[in-house]
Amino acid sequence: MLKTISQSFEVQFMTTQELERVEPDQQADPMEENKRKAQEGQAAIKRLAAPVRGLQRLGQAFVIASAILTTAPYLALVQLGDLLLAAHSAGTAVDADRAWAVIGLLIGAFSGQLLLYFVGLLITHVADLRLRDQLQRGIAQRLARAPLSWFTESTSGLIRKGVQDDTRAVHTVIAHGPVEILNAVVTPLALLCLAFWLDWRLGLLSIATIPLHMATYAVSMKGMPEKTAEMDAKLAKVSSTMAEFVAGISVVKAFGRVGRAHSAYVDSADEFSRFFRAWALPLVSISCVSMAWISIPLLLVVNLGGGALLIQAGAVTLPKVLAATLIALVLPGAVQVVSSISWSYQMAGAAAIRLCNILDTPVLPYPETSQIPQGCTVELDHVTFSYGQTLAVDDVSLALEEGTVTALLGPSGSGKSTLATLIARFADPDSGSIRLGGVDLRQLTEETLYSHVSFVLQDAQLLRATVRDNIALGRPGASIDEVREAARMARIDDFVMSLPEGYDTVIGTDTSLSGGQEQRIAIARALLVDAPVLLLDEATAFADPESEAEIQQALSTLVKGRTVLVIAHRPAAIRGAHRIVVMERGRIRAVGSHEELLDEPHYRALLHQSGELRTASAEEDHR
Ligand code: ADP
């Protein structure tokens, strides 16, 4: 029972966290919600296990055979007992041949039963390994084709959990569940049949206390769903007051109000602990009574006591009583195995749902063969894109002319990064189209697209791999000379050569790099791909003041002759761009060169904001 409370505590705590992610109207009835989740979980387990269902069934067949064979040693024990008793009462020697035959049967049946169980378990483990392999491949394939906009912080947590923990949780129910639950049900049933076969009265004695155990258990479980729902609500309150307290801790501390802010959390924690004590303490007493009914001393008293009376009445023999008593001792354990496996099924249900969600990730469709872009002009044609309800890019039409630098300028959240990543097809627009050299991006294979478009974004995204592999990421076949040439142009070759392992140094393990060094490796990577269209984050140029000049040089080499889109953060940095596109709330507000835009109110506002307006006006006056 205590286990039941702590299990439901875990379930509820889990659901509390999950409920926080659920829409308010879906929280209306937590009990219904839990029931629905449990059903969904079981359906998800079924779906995941479908490819290995045949192996599971085979494993189960072995386990059924093993469970039936479990009765044989008991039967042999009774025979042996009868043999010994018969010899004892007749005052003759024991028939050694028959005794050895029975002992042989006992050992053979016991070993056979273990062997069958082992083979059953082995088969389901093979099924599990196969399934894990399929799942991990499935996840990898799916993620490789998912729109990059899907990879947010929450989804990366989901993936980590899916690959590491959830496959492990699902393992329990796939490798162990089908075998253990069947064993836990069939073995006691077979043993019970044996007990009744030995003598129906001994059979009844062996299960005499189980109805009492179940009745007290049912009393203790009364109102459990309502109580767990109430616990869920109270835990949710504790979590939210804790979250509020932690989120506002700096303000609270700064104003010396720790005590007061803390009190909301303490109150809700106190309320929860009062509720839990009032609920759990009586439950623990009933639970103890319930367990007492199936405790070993009581089972021995009932079975041996009742058996003695039956022996006295001449109804049964001592070996039969002993065998039935042993069976009575085994039965309650089986009930507990069933309840603990059902718990594993519940936990695995939640894990299986998460895995199915990952496997159902929407993917970007790519064509089998690519059309070939004619030239490298990028055209955006009435492009609109939203993240759920958030409209990030709103009906944008724009052309990036071949060989020119276009800068996107606008306040934070105006849609600059989104627009740039749409050109790299991190996601597809909701409406409108993006064309590269006259071909819609959706008509290009990944290979063609990324040999035409490369990017150096704010986060250099270096892998835990050698410097060489990091630079050659977009062209894995590149020779070391080509890699070094790109590194030289990116002004990072000297630094890499100064490392003890040179280009074989593993980033993140053998060495850690400064922001500027990481940026130059990212620039080398883009140079090696030599894609004609380049997406650039202006902030990259300011990652590391010490190497700013070198980065600037590397960047100017990179930009030369390409169609470039720069995400700009400061107007001063992109004055030289051929065209500046001013964005606000996902829309284009103005397009032109710095000089052309000097009178444009949105551009002026941005200049003003960055403190550059006075300089700009002075220049204008000067002219
Ligand atoms: P900028 O680059 O100009 O700062 P973004 O393109 O990053 O603008 O963001 C445009 C809008 O889209 C903002 O409202 C931002 O909150 C939202 N947004 C950006 N990325 C995501 C995301 N992964 N999920 C949800 N909303 C996002």
XYZ file of C-alpha atoms and ligand atoms in Angstrom:
650
model
C 0.000 0.000 0.000
C 2.776 2.380 0.911
C 4.218 1.542 -2.457
C 0.849 2.347 -4.016
C 0.833 5.770 -2.366
C 4.365 6.547 -3.377
C 3.664 5.282 -6.875
C 0.567 7.390 -7.223
C 2.603 10.248 -5.757
C 5.101 9.809 -8.572
C 2.345 9.477 -11.152
C 0.634 12.547 -9.857
C 3.832 14.501 -9.692
C 4.543 13.492 -13.245
C 1.079 14.441 -14.350
C 1.350 17.729 -12.463
C 4.303 18.676 -14.582
C 2.586 17.483 -17.683
C -0.651 19.241 -16.777
C 1.209 22.519 -16.627
C 1.688 22.135 -20.345
C -1.988 21.355 -20.965
C -4.522 24.000 -21.958
C -6.674 25.159 -19.005
C -9.929 23.727 -20.399
C -8.268 20.333 -20.708
C -7.539 20.356 -16.988
C -11.241 20.248 -16.125
C -11.294 16.667 -14.873
C -7.893 15.352 -13.834
C -9.285 11.836 -13.226
C -10.667 11.615 -16.736
C -7.438 13.080 -18.001
C -5.372 10.428 -16.181
C -7.608 7.669 -17.495
C -7.321 8.981 -21.022
C -3.545 9.227 -20.675
C -3.343 5.652 -19.379
C -5.339 4.413 -22.388
C -3.239 6.446 -24.777
C -0.106 5.080 -23.094
C -1.199 1.480 -23.568
C -2.087 2.174 -27.208
C 1.354 3.751 -27.698
C 3.106 0.719 -26.148
C 1.113 -1.549 -28.459
C 2.091 0.519 -31.466
C 5.792 0.547 -30.552
C 5.845 -3.181 -29.821
C 3.992 -4.115 -33.048
C 7.145 -4.945 -35.073
C 8.300 -7.494 -32.470
C 4.905 -8.945 -31.572
C 5.799 -12.367 -33.118
C 8.936 -12.703 -30.982
C 7.003 -11.624 -27.897
C 4.404 -14.341 -28.504
C 7.145 -16.957 -28.935
C 8.741 -15.855 -25.659
C 5.352 -16.065 -23.977
C 4.816 -19.634 -25.236
C 8.050 -20.689 -23.519
C 6.973 -18.954 -20.330
C 3.593 -20.709 -20.295
C 5.376 -24.058 -20.666
C 7.744 -23.048 -17.854
C 4.855 -21.973 -15.600
C 3.054 -25.288 -16.096
C 6.258 -27.179 -15.367
C 6.512 -25.296 -12.037
C 3.926 -27.703 -10.624
C 6.092 -30.780 -11.306
C 8.587 -30.309 -8.421
C 5.672 -29.985 -5.958
C 4.143 -33.142 -7.369
C 7.491 -34.904 -7.071
C 7.807 -33.692 -3.467
C 4.423 -35.210 -2.609
C 5.425 -38.514 -4.222
C 8.737 -38.552 -2.394
C 6.977 -37.788 0.900
C 4.452 -40.554 0.308
C 7.277 -42.993 -0.507
C 9.225 -42.129 2.644
C 6.131 -42.192 4.857
C 4.958 -45.504 3.412
C 8.386 -47.059 4.119
C 8.445 -45.504 7.592
C 4.991 -46.812 8.578
C 5.643 -50.251 7.066
C 9.016 -50.363 8.835
C 10.721 -51.381 5.577
C 13.612 -49.826 3.653
C 12.829 -47.081 1.168
C 12.583 -48.250 -2.448
C 15.809 -46.529 -3.535
C 15.183 -46.855 -7.265
C 11.786 -45.190 -7.087
C 13.087 -42.522 -4.702
C 15.952 -41.657 -7.081
C 13.541 -41.619 -10.011
C 11.350 -39.109 -8.176
C 14.368 -37.003 -7.176
C 15.506 -37.127 -10.805
C 12.064 -35.954 -11.883
C 12.200 -33.157 -9.306
C 15.604 -31.895 -10.410
C 14.771 -32.374 -14.101
C 11.469 -30.507 -13.842
C 13.024 -27.691 -11.833
C 15.925 -27.265 -14.279
C 13.574 -27.607 -17.270
C 11.315 -24.932 -15.855
C 14.248 -22.561 -15.310
C 15.584 -23.283 -18.788
C 12.230 -22.599 -20.460
C 11.850 -19.352 -18.511
C 15.381 -18.340 -19.450
C 14.761 -19.029 -23.156
C 11.476 -17.069 -22.981
C 13.283 -14.123 -21.398
C 16.104 -14.387 -23.913
C 13.662 -14.214 -26.828
C 11.908 -11.134 -25.469
C 15.291 -9.497 -24.851
C 16.212 -10.118 -28.475
C 12.857 -8.529 -29.385
C 13.707 -5.587 -27.153
C 17.170 -5.086 -28.657
C 15.690 -5.195 -32.137
C 13.012 -2.735 -31.136
C 15.467 -0.343 -29.482
C 17.596 -0.385 -32.576
C 14.560 0.276 -34.787
C 13.331 3.027 -32.475
C 16.654 4.822 -32.364
C 17.053 4.570 -36.126
C 13.458 5.747 -36.577
C 14.061 8.731 -34.305
C 17.310 9.606 -36.093
C 15.687 9.363 -39.541
C 12.732 11.421 -38.443
C 14.819 14.124 -36.823
C 17.127 14.336 -39.790
C 14.153 15.465 -41.901
C 12.295 17.544 -39.315
C 12.097 21.289 -39.947
C 14.861 22.908 -37.915
C 12.327 25.310 -36.424
C 10.999 22.259 -34.574
C 14.210 21.982 -32.541
C 13.503 24.333 -29.686
C 14.802 23.955 -26.137
C 11.765 21.962 -25.112
C 11.998 19.593 -28.051
C 15.711 18.993 -27.488
C 14.848 18.019 -23.903
C 12.170 15.719 -25.286
C 14.620 14.096 -27.687
C 17.239 13.590 -24.984
C 14.628 12.055 -22.714
C 13.262 9.985 -25.589
C 16.571 8.518 -26.647
C 18.043 8.004 -23.176
C 15.276 7.388 -20.645
C 12.152 6.543 -22.580
C 13.662 3.727 -24.621
C 14.873 2.302 -21.289
C 11.417 2.622 -19.689
C 9.809 0.954 -22.678
C 12.438 -1.810 -22.423
C 10.931 -2.989 -19.102
C 7.528 -3.610 -20.599
C 8.779 -5.085 -23.845
C 11.581 -7.309 -22.589
C 10.236 -8.184 -19.144
C 6.542 -7.301 -19.098
C 5.039 -9.948 -21.425
C 7.085 -12.709 -19.809
C 6.858 -11.712 -16.172
C 3.204 -10.819 -16.127
C 2.294 -14.091 -17.814
C 4.547 -16.005 -15.461
C 3.012 -14.183 -12.496
C -0.492 -15.149 -13.615
C -0.021 -18.644 -15.062
C 2.323 -20.007 -12.356
C -0.021 -19.317 -9.405
C -2.984 -20.559 -11.436
C -1.210 -23.829 -12.249
C -0.104 -24.188 -8.634
C -3.639 -23.482 -7.411
C -5.004 -26.167 -9.731
C -2.408 -28.538 -8.293
C -3.421 -27.642 -4.730
C -7.089 -28.374 -5.560
C -6.072 -31.548 -7.378
C -4.146 -32.727 -4.293
C -7.247 -32.103 -2.192
C -9.976 -29.514 -2.664
C -9.957 -28.645 1.044
C -6.203 -27.967 0.940
C -6.844 -25.856 -2.174
C -9.384 -23.771 -0.266
C -7.010 -23.378 2.699
C -4.238 -22.110 0.421
C -6.377 -19.187 -0.742
C -8.430 -18.734 2.459
C -6.866 -15.400 3.494
C -6.687 -13.867 0.010
C -10.343 -12.616 -0.019
C -9.709 -10.912 3.339
C -6.546 -9.344 1.958
C -8.456 -8.118 -1.081
C -11.345 -6.766 0.978
C -9.058 -4.665 3.217
C -7.086 -3.600 0.168
C -10.323 -2.452 -1.482
C -11.219 -0.447 1.659
C -7.827 1.239 1.583
C -8.197 2.049 -2.113
C -11.635 3.587 -1.623
C -11.687 7.171 -2.836
C -8.109 6.816 -4.127
C -8.789 8.448 -7.524
C -10.439 11.495 -5.900
C -7.683 11.737 -3.309
C -4.912 11.433 -5.861
C -6.628 14.095 -7.978
C -6.738 16.330 -4.895
C -3.087 15.569 -4.217
C -2.325 16.459 -7.800
C -3.994 19.852 -7.436
C -2.185 20.551 -4.165
C 1.166 19.505 -5.611
C 0.542 21.728 -8.612
C 0.027 24.622 -6.215
C 3.272 23.833 -4.384
C 5.124 23.697 -7.719
C 3.673 26.958 -8.982
C 4.346 28.899 -5.764
C 7.880 27.494 -5.797
C 8.306 28.512 -9.445
C 6.983 32.020 -8.653
C 9.318 32.329 -5.723
C 12.366 31.212 -7.706
C 11.481 33.293 -10.789
C 11.199 36.478 -8.758
C 14.037 35.742 -6.343
C 16.312 38.542 -7.527
C 13.626 41.196 -7.147
C 12.479 39.716 -3.871
C 16.024 39.678 -2.498
C 16.765 43.159 -3.755
C 13.765 44.507 -1.863
C 14.432 42.446 1.257
C 11.117 40.633 0.977
C 12.387 37.065 1.081
C 10.302 36.180 4.129
C 7.026 37.403 2.652
C 7.464 35.885 -0.810
C 8.660 32.688 0.761
C 5.509 32.438 2.882
C 3.213 31.655 -0.094
C 5.369 28.651 -0.874
C 5.604 27.591 2.778
C 1.802 27.907 3.177
C 1.053 25.724 0.190
C 3.716 23.182 1.234
C 2.214 23.109 4.760
C -1.256 22.628 3.334
C 0.004 19.774 1.211
C 1.780 18.110 4.092
C -1.344 18.423 6.349
C -3.475 16.884 3.628
C -0.970 14.120 2.943
C -0.590 13.247 6.645
C -4.380 13.142 7.142
C -4.724 10.879 4.143
C -1.681 8.675 4.406
C -1.583 7.848 8.147
C -4.934 5.948 8.343
C -4.082 4.429 4.991
C -0.847 3.030 6.393
C -2.745 1.237 9.237
C -5.283 -0.329 6.870
C -2.430 -1.220 4.569
C -0.651 -3.042 7.420
C -3.810 -5.046 8.162
C -4.173 -5.853 4.490
C -0.570 -7.116 4.314
C -0.995 -9.094 7.540
C -3.562 -11.347 5.827
C -0.935 -12.631 3.438
C 2.019 -12.615 5.841
C 4.052 -15.825 6.147
C 3.236 -16.577 9.837
C -0.512 -16.305 9.255
C -0.352 -18.415 6.095
C 1.628 -21.085 7.985
C -0.858 -21.087 10.879
C -3.866 -21.401 8.561
C -2.410 -23.997 6.183
C -0.485 -26.146 8.650
C -3.228 -25.843 11.319
C -6.029 -26.660 8.865
C -3.846 -29.361 7.295
C -3.198 -30.976 10.699
C -6.941 -31.190 11.331
C -7.450 -32.797 7.913
C -4.626 -35.288 8.580
C -6.241 -36.122 11.911
C -9.526 -36.719 10.124
C -7.612 -39.032 7.766
C -8.595 -36.936 4.737
C -5.074 -36.062 3.503
C -1.440 -37.062 3.949
C 1.350 -34.937 5.472
C 3.264 -34.515 2.175
C 0.101 -33.111 0.554
C -0.316 -30.606 3.394
C 3.319 -29.536 3.092
C 3.069 -29.124 -0.674
C -0.181 -27.127 -0.396
C 1.376 -24.929 2.327
C 4.367 -24.176 0.109
C 1.952 -23.241 -2.698
C 0.011 -20.957 -0.315
C 3.256 -19.136 0.510
C 4.043 -18.535 -3.163
C 0.632 -17.169 -4.227
C 0.702 -13.624 -2.650
C 4.117 -12.919 -4.177
C 2.592 -13.407 -7.602
C -0.089 -10.777 -6.880
C 2.647 -8.305 -5.969
C 4.606 -9.033 -9.139
C 1.446 -8.312 -11.167
C 0.887 -4.987 -9.389
C 4.505 -3.900 -9.780
C 4.502 -4.785 -13.486
C 1.233 -2.922 -14.022
C 3.009 0.048 -12.492
C 5.862 -0.360 -14.985
C 3.248 -0.397 -17.742
C 1.864 2.935 -16.492
C 5.307 4.530 -16.415
C 6.193 3.050 -19.785
C 2.878 4.354 -21.155
C 3.992 7.950 -20.627
C 7.409 7.137 -22.134
C 5.814 5.388 -25.128
C 3.585 8.427 -25.800
C 6.655 10.670 -25.865
C 8.462 8.273 -28.211
C 5.444 8.109 -30.534
C 5.312 11.919 -30.552
C 8.948 12.055 -31.644
C 8.327 9.414 -34.304
C 5.360 11.458 -35.539
C 7.411 14.636 -35.920
C 6.327 16.342 -39.123
C 9.089 16.152 -41.701
C 10.048 18.408 -44.572
C 9.476 16.621 -47.857
C 12.435 16.600 -50.249
C 12.188 15.553 -53.907
C 14.032 12.490 -55.210
C 15.825 14.474 -57.883
C 16.710 18.112 -57.846
C 16.009 20.891 -60.283
C 19.088 22.960 -60.994
C 18.984 26.640 -59.952
C 19.785 29.062 -62.755
C 21.981 31.651 -61.066
C 21.970 32.589 -57.427
C 19.322 35.254 -57.025
C 17.098 34.541 -54.040
C 13.487 35.676 -54.404
C 10.980 35.753 -51.579
C 7.457 35.921 -52.886
C 4.715 36.912 -50.392
C 6.293 34.788 -47.654
C 4.381 34.356 -44.397
C 5.499 32.219 -41.456
C 4.170 31.710 -37.922
C 5.390 29.791 -34.880
C 2.025 28.497 -33.704
C 0.076 31.668 -32.925
C 3.084 33.992 -33.280
C 3.248 35.611 -36.681
C 6.980 36.004 -37.314
C 7.153 36.899 -41.024
C 4.211 38.660 -42.610
C 3.803 38.745 -46.396
C 7.415 39.533 -47.249
C 8.488 39.932 -50.872
C 12.154 40.600 -51.494
C 14.878 39.742 -53.978
C 18.523 39.221 -53.029
C 20.382 40.048 -56.216
C 23.321 37.882 -57.200
C 26.610 39.101 -55.766
C 25.096 41.772 -53.526
C 24.961 42.230 -49.759
C 21.510 42.765 -48.268
C 21.213 43.612 -44.593
C 18.137 42.923 -42.489
C 17.717 45.557 -39.811
C 14.995 45.880 -37.219
C 14.219 45.657 -33.523
C 14.582 42.344 -31.719
C 11.695 40.022 -32.573
C 10.981 41.721 -35.910
C 11.499 38.448 -37.813
C 15.049 38.863 -39.184
C 16.404 35.501 -38.044
C 13.237 33.715 -39.076
C 13.423 35.201 -42.557
C 17.079 34.173 -42.892
C 16.443 30.629 -41.675
C 13.535 30.254 -44.121
C 16.065 30.830 -46.920
C 18.143 27.966 -45.466
C 14.901 25.937 -45.428
C 14.971 25.365 -41.680
C 11.199 25.396 -42.204
C 8.793 25.953 -45.088
C 6.744 29.158 -45.299
C 3.062 28.852 -44.369
C 2.254 30.647 -47.601
C 4.217 32.174 -50.436
C 7.424 30.757 -51.856
C 11.174 31.188 -51.815
C 13.105 30.621 -55.036
C 16.803 30.140 -55.584
C 17.889 30.777 -59.163
C 14.229 30.545 -60.183
C 13.618 27.162 -58.486
C 11.367 26.806 -55.437
C 13.436 25.560 -52.460
C 10.968 22.677 -52.114
C 12.086 21.393 -55.537
C 15.719 21.102 -54.441
C 17.272 18.078 -52.771
C 19.062 18.727 -49.487
C 22.406 18.234 -51.214
C 21.710 20.806 -53.940
C 20.229 23.289 -51.477
C 23.150 23.163 -49.048
C 25.749 23.260 -51.782
C 24.165 26.596 -52.780
C 23.326 28.071 -49.366
C 25.629 28.158 -46.337
C 25.472 30.132 -43.140
C 27.553 31.527 -40.314
C 25.134 32.193 -37.519
C 25.617 33.623 -34.067
C 26.071 30.210 -32.489
C 28.948 28.579 -34.397
C 27.493 25.112 -33.616
C 30.780 23.247 -33.467
C 30.613 19.507 -32.969
C 32.625 17.471 -30.466
C 34.865 16.283 -33.272
C 38.273 17.144 -34.704
C 38.940 20.626 -36.074
C 39.346 19.029 -39.499
C 35.957 17.290 -39.362
C 34.319 20.476 -38.116
C 35.668 22.488 -41.020
C 34.916 19.743 -43.554
C 31.359 19.248 -42.280
C 29.765 20.481 -45.502
C 32.349 18.689 -47.723
C 33.377 15.504 -45.946
C 35.619 14.436 -48.838
C 37.812 17.555 -48.683
C 41.562 16.930 -48.488
C 43.630 18.302 -45.607
C 45.160 20.838 -48.001
C 41.722 22.147 -48.938
C 40.748 22.291 -45.261
C 43.927 24.185 -44.437
C 43.424 26.584 -47.332
C 39.933 27.425 -46.035
C 41.328 27.807 -42.520
C 44.058 30.087 -43.822
C 41.502 32.311 -45.543
C 39.505 32.331 -42.296
C 42.673 33.395 -40.389
C 42.580 30.354 -38.112
C 45.227 28.075 -39.651
C 48.103 29.413 -37.515
C 46.134 28.896 -34.350
C 45.102 25.338 -35.278
C 48.695 24.438 -36.190
C 49.829 25.682 -32.768
C 47.599 23.115 -31.050
C 49.456 19.930 -29.999
C 47.313 17.719 -32.218
C 46.867 20.311 -34.995
C 43.844 19.545 -37.163
C 43.219 16.315 -35.228
C 42.504 18.215 -32.010
C 39.045 17.346 -30.745
C 37.046 20.478 -29.965
C 35.480 20.415 -26.533
C 37.651 17.482 -25.359
C 41.296 18.325 -26.152
C 40.771 22.058 -26.233
C 38.159 24.713 -25.708
C 38.006 27.667 -28.069
C 37.183 31.328 -27.586
C 34.062 32.725 -29.262
C 36.211 34.383 -31.952
C 38.104 31.169 -32.723
C 34.840 29.253 -32.992
C 33.518 31.887 -35.393
C 36.584 31.638 -37.606
C 36.206 27.850 -37.760
C 32.564 28.377 -38.787
C 33.761 30.845 -41.453
C 36.341 28.292 -42.695
C 33.546 25.737 -42.890
C 31.437 28.090 -45.027
C 34.472 28.934 -47.209
C 35.137 25.256 -47.868
C 31.513 24.619 -48.911
C 31.966 27.592 -51.219
C 28.224 28.087 -51.556
C 27.230 31.133 -53.644
C 24.534 32.226 -51.164
C 25.590 33.110 -47.646
C 23.502 33.883 -44.575
C 25.431 35.772 -41.969
C 24.828 37.060 -38.494
C 26.459 40.409 -38.011
C 26.902 39.684 -34.291
C 29.473 37.045 -35.244
C 31.858 39.852 -35.994
C 31.743 40.988 -32.390
C 32.031 37.696 -30.584
C 35.532 38.329 -29.397
C 37.007 41.863 -29.335
C 40.577 40.515 -29.354
C 40.180 38.811 -32.685
C 37.655 41.268 -34.148
C 40.044 42.522 -36.802
C 40.882 38.982 -37.902
C 37.231 38.010 -38.038
C 36.470 41.083 -40.112
C 39.210 40.121 -42.564
C 37.959 36.527 -42.686
C 34.412 37.771 -43.252
C 35.364 40.101 -46.072
C 37.119 37.197 -47.839
C 34.003 35.097 -47.327
C 31.523 37.698 -48.549
C 33.408 38.497 -51.768
C 31.373 37.704 -54.882
C 28.532 35.989 -53.020
C 24.843 36.718 -52.587
C 24.811 37.668 -48.929
C 22.060 38.252 -46.413
C 23.248 39.761 -43.137
C 21.154 39.771 -39.988
C 22.145 43.148 -38.576
C 22.002 44.247 -34.969
C 23.628 47.677 -35.220
C 23.022 50.027 -38.160
C 26.667 51.172 -38.061
C 27.949 47.706 -38.936
C 26.062 47.406 -42.217
C 26.317 50.865 -43.718
C 28.274 49.480 -46.636
C 25.562 46.966 -47.581
C 24.127 47.339 -51.090
C 20.661 47.295 -49.624
C 19.267 47.674 -46.151
C 15.871 46.106 -45.459
C 14.144 47.593 -42.436
C 11.810 45.154 -40.712
C 9.219 45.613 -37.997
C 6.796 43.030 -36.657
C 7.503 40.603 -39.470
C 6.925 43.156 -42.241
C 9.268 45.078 -44.488
C 8.947 48.789 -43.716
C 11.613 50.203 -46.015
C 14.300 49.147 -48.482
C 17.253 51.158 -49.740
C 20.879 52.085 -49.205
C 21.969 53.958 -46.077
C 21.884 57.250 -47.962
C 18.478 56.545 -49.480
C 17.006 55.645 -46.115
C 18.296 58.583 -44.102
C 14.896 60.290 -44.249
C 12.880 57.124 -43.698
C 11.222 57.296 -40.237
C 11.722 53.602 -39.292
C 15.401 53.706 -40.237
C 15.853 57.014 -38.453
C 14.231 55.532 -35.355
C 16.717 52.643 -35.397
C 19.628 55.035 -35.885
C 18.305 57.114 -33.047
C 17.968 54.082 -30.808
C 21.537 52.992 -31.379
C 22.773 56.528 -30.785
C 23.950 56.924 -34.379
C 21.454 59.511 -35.543
C 23.545 62.468 -34.569
C 26.520 61.111 -36.469
C 24.344 60.338 -39.465
C 22.784 63.837 -39.493
C 26.215 65.371 -39.166
C 27.371 63.448 -42.209
C 24.330 64.603 -44.108
C 24.926 68.235 -43.127
C 28.514 67.873 -44.107
C 27.447 66.758 -47.587
P 14.643 38.734 -34.736
O 15.653 37.869 -35.401
O 14.311 39.972 -35.514
O 14.986 39.061 -33.325
P 12.953 36.413 -34.754
O 12.857 35.966 -36.163
O 13.912 35.710 -33.854
O 13.241 37.967 -34.714
O 11.517 36.350 -34.095
C 10.336 36.801 -34.731
C 9.146 36.429 -33.850
O 9.029 35.038 -33.794
C 9.276 36.918 -32.422
O 7.980 37.292 -32.003
C 9.752 35.704 -31.679
O 9.266 35.736 -30.357
C 9.094 34.593 -32.464
N 9.925 33.372 -32.447
C 11.190 33.245 -32.885
N 11.621 31.962 -32.757
C 10.598 31.263 -32.215
C 10.400 29.897 -31.852
N 11.345 28.970 -32.029
N 9.211 29.558 -31.319
C 8.233 30.475 -31.146
N 8.334 31.769 -31.486
C 9.502 32.174 -32.007
